Amino acid sequence: MTSRERFLAALHRQPHGRPPVWVMRQAGRYLPEYRALKAKSDFLTMVRTPDLAVEVTLQPLRRFAQLDAAILFSDILVIPEALGVGYQFREAGGIQMQRALSSEADLATLQITGAAGRLQYVYDALKLLRQELKSQKALLGFAGSPWTLACYLLEGGGSEDFPRTKALVKSNPQFLHALLRILTDVVADYLTQQFKAGADAVQIFDSWAGVLSGTDYETFSLRYLRDILAKLPVGAPVIVYAKGKSAQAGALASTGAACLGVDWTMPLSQVRALAGRPICLQGNLDPEFMVGAPALAAQATQAILADNAGDPGHIFNLGHGITPDAKIETMEAVLNTVLAAGV
Ligand code: CP3
């Protein structure tokens, strides 16, 4: 069985031996070969140049033959950029947007028409990757959720808790909904193009889901996720990752997602029970383990596999992005533990 077949089987909860494994976001930053490339080209150039994006995407797979899938090297913030609000990295770390949107009048300044079309370099990178990976490894595309993208656009950058955005939920929901509607249409268009370019599955990152409380989460995020999924090609598998929202696994499963990406705060068995229907789960090792000793991380990996109890709907992954100080030998130990699992 190829890695790609194993990955697709897990998404569809068909038997396939051991769980497939990949590592999400910034999966290059801890690698010396990524740092070497970044010394020559800055991040945004690498994102916008298909040959460089392909190279960065493949780096982890070249080093770790155990990986079953590649995730495109890009960023969720290419969508705000395509709408006319660029981004850069702050000196002290974190994201700075070119400007913050503050009222409905600002929506008229967004370049909505043809936004997803301006991301041709992403589709070109995916096409090249599909050729490189052939039918051996799975290829993942991705986008930010409308809510998470709105957080960056309204706050004007990254934040711990997005206070301006959160305040708008109560003070000007109409403005917020108008922005979310725009983002929903662009994200749906963008992900559809990614499937056409050769992605086997896409992941939607609702990284700031945890900023919203229960019913507000339904109103300002979940309904837009449902809308996006309804617009994608029939049968196109989507992984929905909503950080901090495992307790709402039932509602997340009702979006039609093939798979839920799970952070490390709740055991997979509990999320599975809450999901209320058979579903693939992806996760959920705490990325913190990657900074520590290989034996500890291997033990935590074993515990996750044991808790999943052989359910075929499991993709092994970290509960969030890997950090720059992750250790390569710890990554090896985790991957080898997953490889030794199952039949
Ligand atoms: O494995 C991969 O490299 C996949 C590509 C990928 C990146 N970002 C590359 C990246 C993916 C899937 C993302 C998603 C992303 N980007 C999210 C959602 C996932 C999540 O973490 O919840 C978010 C919120 C962003 C926005 C973003 N981009 C942040 C918060 C940061 C970190 C900024 C900082 O100062 O630490 C980035 C930068 C980024 N995106 C890097 C990479 C490889 C690091 C750039 C570098 O330091 O070289």
PDB file of N, CA and C in Angstrom, residues 104-139:
ATOM      1  N   GLU A 104     -17.592  49.032   7.911  1.00  0.00           N
ATOM      2  CA  GLU A 104     -18.141  48.514   6.655  1.00  0.00           C
ATOM      3  C   GLU A 104     -17.591  49.261   5.449  1.00  0.00           C
ATOM      4  N   ALA A 105     -17.284  50.558   5.630  1.00  0.00           N
ATOM      5  CA  ALA A 105     -16.744  51.350   4.516  1.00  0.00           C
ATOM      6  C   ALA A 105     -15.427  50.745   4.021  1.00  0.00           C
ATOM      7  N   ASP A 106     -14.662  50.143   4.928  1.00  0.00           N
ATOM      8  CA  ASP A 106     -13.379  49.546   4.537  1.00  0.00           C
ATOM      9  C   ASP A 106     -13.555  48.341   3.604  1.00  0.00           C
ATOM     10  N   LEU A 107     -14.725  47.709   3.663  1.00  0.00           N
ATOM     11  CA  LEU A 107     -14.942  46.523   2.819  1.00  0.00           C
ATOM     12  C   LEU A 107     -14.895  46.885   1.340  1.00  0.00           C
ATOM     13  N   ALA A 108     -15.280  48.121   1.039  1.00  0.00           N
ATOM     14  CA  ALA A 108     -15.265  48.587  -0.364  1.00  0.00           C
ATOM     15  C   ALA A 108     -13.838  48.683  -0.901  1.00  0.00           C
ATOM     16  N   THR A 109     -12.859  48.720   0.001  1.00  0.00           N
ATOM     17  CA  THR A 109     -11.458  48.817  -0.447  1.00  0.00           C
ATOM     18  C   THR A 109     -10.873  47.440  -0.782  1.00  0.00           C
ATOM     19  N   LEU A 110     -11.602  46.379  -0.461  1.00  0.00           N
ATOM     20  CA  LEU A 110     -11.085  45.031  -0.751  1.00  0.00           C
ATOM     21  C   LEU A 110     -11.249  44.700  -2.233  1.00  0.00           C
ATOM     22  N   GLN A 111     -10.234  44.066  -2.804  1.00  0.00           N
ATOM     23  CA  GLN A 111     -10.294  43.682  -4.222  1.00  0.00           C
ATOM     24  C   GLN A 111     -10.873  42.267  -4.329  1.00  0.00           C
ATOM     25  N   ILE A 112     -12.207  42.193  -4.226  1.00  0.00           N
ATOM     26  CA  ILE A 112     -12.865  40.884  -4.132  1.00  0.00           C
ATOM     27  C   ILE A 112     -12.861  40.150  -5.477  1.00  0.00           C
ATOM     28  N   THR A 113     -13.145  40.889  -6.538  1.00  0.00           N
ATOM     29  CA  THR A 113     -13.228  40.241  -7.851  1.00  0.00           C
ATOM     30  C   THR A 113     -11.874  39.640  -8.248  1.00  0.00           C
ATOM     31  N   GLY A 114     -11.890  38.345  -8.554  1.00  0.00           N
ATOM     32  CA  GLY A 114     -10.667  37.679  -9.025  1.00  0.00           C
ATOM     33  C   GLY A 114      -9.652  37.395  -7.930  1.00  0.00           C
ATOM     34  N   ALA A 115     -10.061  37.510  -6.659  1.00  0.00           N
ATOM     35  CA  ALA A 115      -9.088  37.317  -5.560  1.00  0.00           C
ATOM     36  C   ALA A 115      -8.434  35.929  -5.623  1.00  0.00           C
ATOM     37  N   ALA A 116      -9.241  34.875  -5.691  1.00  0.00           N
ATOM     38  CA  ALA A 116      -8.658  33.518  -5.711  1.00  0.00           C
ATOM     39  C   ALA A 116      -7.822  33.304  -6.973  1.00  0.00           C
ATOM     40  N   GLY A 117      -8.170  33.974  -8.036  1.00  0.00           N
ATOM     41  CA  GLY A 117      -7.422  33.866  -9.293  1.00  0.00           C
ATOM     42  C   GLY A 117      -6.026  34.458  -9.180  1.00  0.00           C
ATOM     43  N   ARG A 118      -5.855  35.397  -8.250  1.00  0.00           N
ATOM     44  CA  ARG A 118      -4.525  36.007  -8.081  1.00  0.00           C
ATOM     45  C   ARG A 118      -3.556  35.071  -7.350  1.00  0.00           C
ATOM     46  N   LEU A 119      -4.062  33.925  -6.908  1.00  0.00           N
ATOM     47  CA  LEU A 119      -3.210  32.977  -6.184  1.00  0.00           C
ATOM     48  C   LEU A 119      -2.762  31.833  -7.089  1.00  0.00           C
ATOM     49  N   GLN A 120      -2.599  32.151  -8.362  1.00  0.00           N
ATOM     50  CA  GLN A 120      -2.178  31.157  -9.356  1.00  0.00           C
ATOM     51  C   GLN A 120      -0.866  30.470  -8.951  1.00  0.00           C
ATOM     52  N   TYR A 121       0.024  31.222  -8.275  1.00  0.00           N
ATOM     53  CA  TYR A 121       1.304  30.608  -7.879  1.00  0.00           C
ATOM     54  C   TYR A 121       1.099  29.433  -6.926  1.00  0.00           C
ATOM     55  N   VAL A 122       0.028  29.471  -6.164  1.00  0.00           N
ATOM     56  CA  VAL A 122      -0.289  28.344  -5.265  1.00  0.00           C
ATOM     57  C   VAL A 122      -0.706  27.121  -6.085  1.00  0.00           C
ATOM     58  N   TYR A 123      -1.570  27.349  -7.074  1.00  0.00           N
ATOM     59  CA  TYR A 123      -2.036  26.222  -7.899  1.00  0.00           C
ATOM     60  C   TYR A 123      -0.867  25.663  -8.715  1.00  0.00           C
ATOM     61  N   ASP A 124       0.019  26.549  -9.164  1.00  0.00           N
ATOM     62  CA  ASP A 124       1.193  26.087  -9.918  1.00  0.00           C
ATOM     63  C   ASP A 124       2.083  25.214  -9.039  1.00  0.00           C
ATOM     64  N   ALA A 125       2.293  25.626  -7.794  1.00  0.00           N
ATOM     65  CA  ALA A 125       3.112  24.835  -6.869  1.00  0.00           C
ATOM     66  C   ALA A 125       2.465  23.460  -6.630  1.00  0.00           C
ATOM     67  N   LEU A 126       1.141  23.446  -6.455  1.00  0.00           N
ATOM     68  CA  LEU A 126       0.450  22.164  -6.228  1.00  0.00           C
ATOM     69  C   LEU A 126       0.584  21.237  -7.435  1.00  0.00           C
ATOM     70  N   LYS A 127       0.466  21.809  -8.629  1.00  0.00           N
ATOM     71  CA  LYS A 127       0.603  20.983  -9.850  1.00  0.00           C
ATOM     72  C   LYS A 127       1.995  20.368  -9.929  1.00  0.00           C
ATOM     73  N   LEU A 128       3.017  21.174  -9.629  1.00  0.00           N
ATOM     74  CA  LEU A 128       4.391  20.658  -9.644  1.00  0.00           C
ATOM     75  C   LEU A 128       4.563  19.569  -8.587  1.00  0.00           C
ATOM     76  N   LEU A 129       3.977  19.806  -7.414  1.00  0.00           N
ATOM     77  CA  LEU A 129       4.087  18.823  -6.327  1.00  0.00           C
ATOM     78  C   LEU A 129       3.402  17.512  -6.693  1.00  0.00           C
ATOM     79  N   ARG A 130       2.254  17.627  -7.329  1.00  0.00           N
ATOM     80  CA  ARG A 130       1.537  16.402  -7.736  1.00  0.00           C
ATOM     81  C   ARG A 130       2.423  15.555  -8.651  1.00  0.00           C
ATOM     82  N   GLN A 131       3.115  16.255  -9.590  1.00  0.00           N
ATOM     83  CA  GLN A 131       4.012  15.530 -10.495  1.00  0.00           C
ATOM     84  C   GLN A 131       5.160  14.871  -9.724  1.00  0.00           C
ATOM     85  N   GLU A 132       5.711  15.619  -8.770  1.00  0.00           N
ATOM     86  CA  GLU A 132       6.855  15.111  -7.985  1.00  0.00           C
ATOM     87  C   GLU A 132       6.457  13.914  -7.128  1.00  0.00           C
ATOM     88  N   LEU A 133       5.310  14.019  -6.492  1.00  0.00           N
ATOM     89  CA  LEU A 133       4.908  12.997  -5.520  1.00  0.00           C
ATOM     90  C   LEU A 133       4.274  11.794  -6.200  1.00  0.00           C
ATOM     91  N   LYS A 134       3.908  11.969  -7.462  1.00  0.00           N
ATOM     92  CA  LYS A 134       3.218  10.935  -8.254  1.00  0.00           C
ATOM     93  C   LYS A 134       2.045  10.408  -7.431  1.00  0.00           C
ATOM     94  N   SER A 135       1.862   9.073  -7.448  1.00  0.00           N
ATOM     95  CA  SER A 135       0.752   8.578  -6.628  1.00  0.00           C
ATOM     96  C   SER A 135       1.288   7.979  -5.329  1.00  0.00           C
ATOM     97  N   GLN A 136       2.544   8.326  -4.977  1.00  0.00           N
ATOM     98  CA  GLN A 136       3.173   7.718  -3.803  1.00  0.00           C
ATOM     99  C   GLN A 136       2.743   8.345  -2.481  1.00  0.00           C
ATOM    100  N   LYS A 137       2.793   9.691  -2.445  1.00  0.00           N
ATOM    101  CA  LYS A 137       2.497  10.387  -1.179  1.00  0.00           C
ATOM    102  C   LYS A 137       1.259  11.261  -1.363  1.00  0.00           C
ATOM    103  N   ALA A 138       0.530  11.459  -0.272  1.00  0.00           N
ATOM    104  CA  ALA A 138      -0.649  12.332  -0.329  1.00  0.00           C
ATOM    105  C   ALA A 138      -0.204  13.794  -0.328  1.00  0.00           C
ATOM    106  N   LEU A 139      -1.004  14.637  -0.961  1.00  0.00           N
ATOM    107  CA  LEU A 139      -0.704  16.064  -1.050  1.00  0.00           C
ATOM    108  C   LEU A 139      -1.855  16.862  -0.433  1.00  0.00           C
TER     109      LEU A 139
END
